[in-house]
């Protein structure tokens, strides 16, 4: 059993205070950051919308989602549900599969620049696929 009283609160600092930040390793030793899925999907949505010369308002209205939310999704600030992604994709004349396939293509392109960490191996699977799990 713990020696603390059951109602005692403990504060655990999640971020170090401004003056107590540890020194970052030199850039040569810093591992490459893999992209987030929400960033890739947002980039694809924004590029397609701009390629069609459409406004955020136009696409958001057609998708029946709020314009600020679509903006957040495009900027990778929100992790959108599959329903929201499908609605945005359909508003742009794409299927959900098209959107995800384009995002996967971006991931593959970017991951080509990312070297696996020491001791980790990459899969030599003979197929090119995408699997999402909830």
Coordinates of C-alpha atoms in Angstrom, one line a residue:
X1 CA 0.0 0.0 0.0
X2 CA 1.1 3.6 -0.6
X3 CA 2.1 5.7 2.4
X4 CA 0.1 8.7 0.9
X5 CA -3.3 9.5 2.1
X6 CA -5.9 8.4 -0.4
X7 CA -7.1 12.0 -1.2
X8 CA -3.6 13.6 -1.5
X9 CA -3.1 15.0 -5.0
X10 CA 0.2 14.8 -6.8
X11 CA 1.2 17.2 -9.5
X12 CA 3.2 15.8 -12.4
X13 CA 4.6 18.4 -14.7
X14 CA 4.0 17.4 -18.3
X15 CA 6.2 20.0 -19.9
X16 CA 9.4 21.3 -18.4
X17 CA 9.4 24.9 -17.4
X18 CA 10.9 27.4 -20.0
X19 CA 14.2 27.6 -18.2
X20 CA 14.6 23.9 -17.5
X21 CA 14.4 22.6 -21.1
X22 CA 17.0 20.0 -21.9
X23 CA 19.4 20.8 -24.6
X24 CA 18.4 19.3 -28.0
X25 CA 20.8 16.9 -29.6
X26 CA 22.7 18.3 -32.6
X27 CA 20.7 18.0 -35.9
X28 CA 22.9 15.2 -37.2
X29 CA 21.8 13.0 -34.3
X30 CA 18.1 13.9 -34.2
X31 CA 16.0 11.1 -35.8
X32 CA 13.7 12.1 -38.7
X33 CA 10.1 12.7 -37.7
X34 CA 7.7 10.6 -39.6
X35 CA 4.7 12.5 -40.8
X36 CA 1.3 12.2 -39.1
X37 CA -1.6 10.7 -41.0
X38 CA -3.7 13.7 -40.3
X39 CA -1.1 16.0 -41.9
X40 CA -0.9 13.9 -45.0
X41 CA -4.7 13.7 -45.4
X42 CA -5.1 17.4 -44.8
X43 CA -2.4 18.2 -47.4
X44 CA -4.2 16.1 -50.0
X45 CA -7.5 17.8 -49.2
X46 CA -6.0 21.3 -49.5
X47 CA -4.1 20.6 -52.7
X48 CA -7.2 19.1 -54.4
X49 CA -9.4 22.0 -53.2
X50 CA -6.8 24.6 -54.5
X51 CA -6.3 22.7 -57.8
X52 CA -10.1 23.0 -58.3
X53 CA -9.9 26.7 -57.4
X54 CA -12.6 26.3 -54.7
X55 CA -12.9 28.1 -51.4
X56 CA -13.0 26.5 -48.0
X57 CA -16.6 27.8 -47.6
X58 CA -17.7 26.2 -50.9
X59 CA -16.3 22.7 -50.0
X60 CA -17.4 22.9 -46.4
X61 CA -20.9 23.8 -47.4
X62 CA -21.1 21.0 -49.9
X63 CA -19.6 18.5 -47.4
X64 CA -22.0 19.8 -44.7
X65 CA -19.2 20.5 -42.2
X66 CA -18.2 23.8 -40.7
X67 CA -15.6 25.9 -42.5
X68 CA -13.4 26.3 -39.4
X69 CA -13.4 22.5 -38.9
X70 CA -12.4 21.8 -42.5
X71 CA -9.6 24.4 -42.2
X72 CA -8.4 22.6 -39.1
X73 CA -8.5 19.3 -40.9
X74 CA -6.6 20.7 -43.9
X75 CA -3.9 22.0 -41.5
X76 CA -3.5 18.7 -39.7
X77 CA -4.8 20.2 -36.4
X78 CA -7.8 17.8 -36.2
X79 CA -8.0 14.0 -36.5
X80 CA -11.2 13.8 -38.6
X81 CA -13.5 10.8 -38.5
X82 CA -13.9 8.6 -41.6
X83 CA -17.4 10.2 -42.1
X84 CA -16.0 13.7 -42.2
X85 CA -13.1 12.6 -44.5
X86 CA -15.6 10.9 -46.8
X87 CA -17.8 14.0 -46.9
X88 CA -14.9 16.3 -47.7
X89 CA -13.6 13.9 -50.3
X90 CA -17.0 13.6 -52.0
X91 CA -17.4 17.4 -52.0
X92 CA -14.2 17.4 -54.0
X93 CA -15.3 14.7 -56.4
X94 CA -13.2 12.0 -54.8
X95 CA -14.0 8.8 -53.1
X96 CA -12.7 8.1 -49.6
X97 CA -10.4 5.4 -51.2
X98 CA -9.0 8.0 -53.6
X99 CA -8.2 10.4 -50.7
X100 CA -6.6 7.7 -48.6
X101 CA -4.7 6.3 -51.6
X102 CA -3.2 9.8 -52.3
X103 CA -2.3 10.2 -48.7
X104 CA -0.6 6.8 -48.7
X105 CA 1.3 7.8 -51.8
X106 CA 2.6 10.9 -49.9
X107 CA 3.6 8.7 -47.0
X108 CA 5.5 6.4 -49.2
X109 CA 7.2 9.3 -51.0
X110 CA 8.2 10.9 -47.7
X111 CA 9.1 7.6 -46.0
X112 CA 11.6 7.0 -48.8
X113 CA 13.6 9.8 -47.2
X114 CA 13.2 8.4 -43.7
X115 CA 15.7 5.8 -42.7
X116 CA 14.6 3.1 -40.3
X117 CA 16.0 3.2 -36.8
X118 CA 18.9 0.9 -35.9
X119 CA 17.9 -2.6 -35.2
X120 CA 14.5 -2.2 -37.0
X121 CA 13.9 -3.8 -40.4
X122 CA 11.4 -2.8 -43.0
X123 CA 8.9 -5.2 -44.4
X124 CA 9.7 -6.8 -47.7
X125 CA 6.0 -7.5 -48.4
X126 CA 5.4 -8.2 -52.2
X127 CA 2.3 -6.0 -52.2
X128 CA 1.5 -2.4 -51.8
X129 CA -1.4 -1.8 -49.4
X130 CA -2.9 0.3 -46.7
X131 CA -4.5 -0.9 -43.5
X132 CA -6.3 1.4 -41.0
X133 CA -7.5 0.1 -37.7
X134 CA -9.7 1.8 -35.2

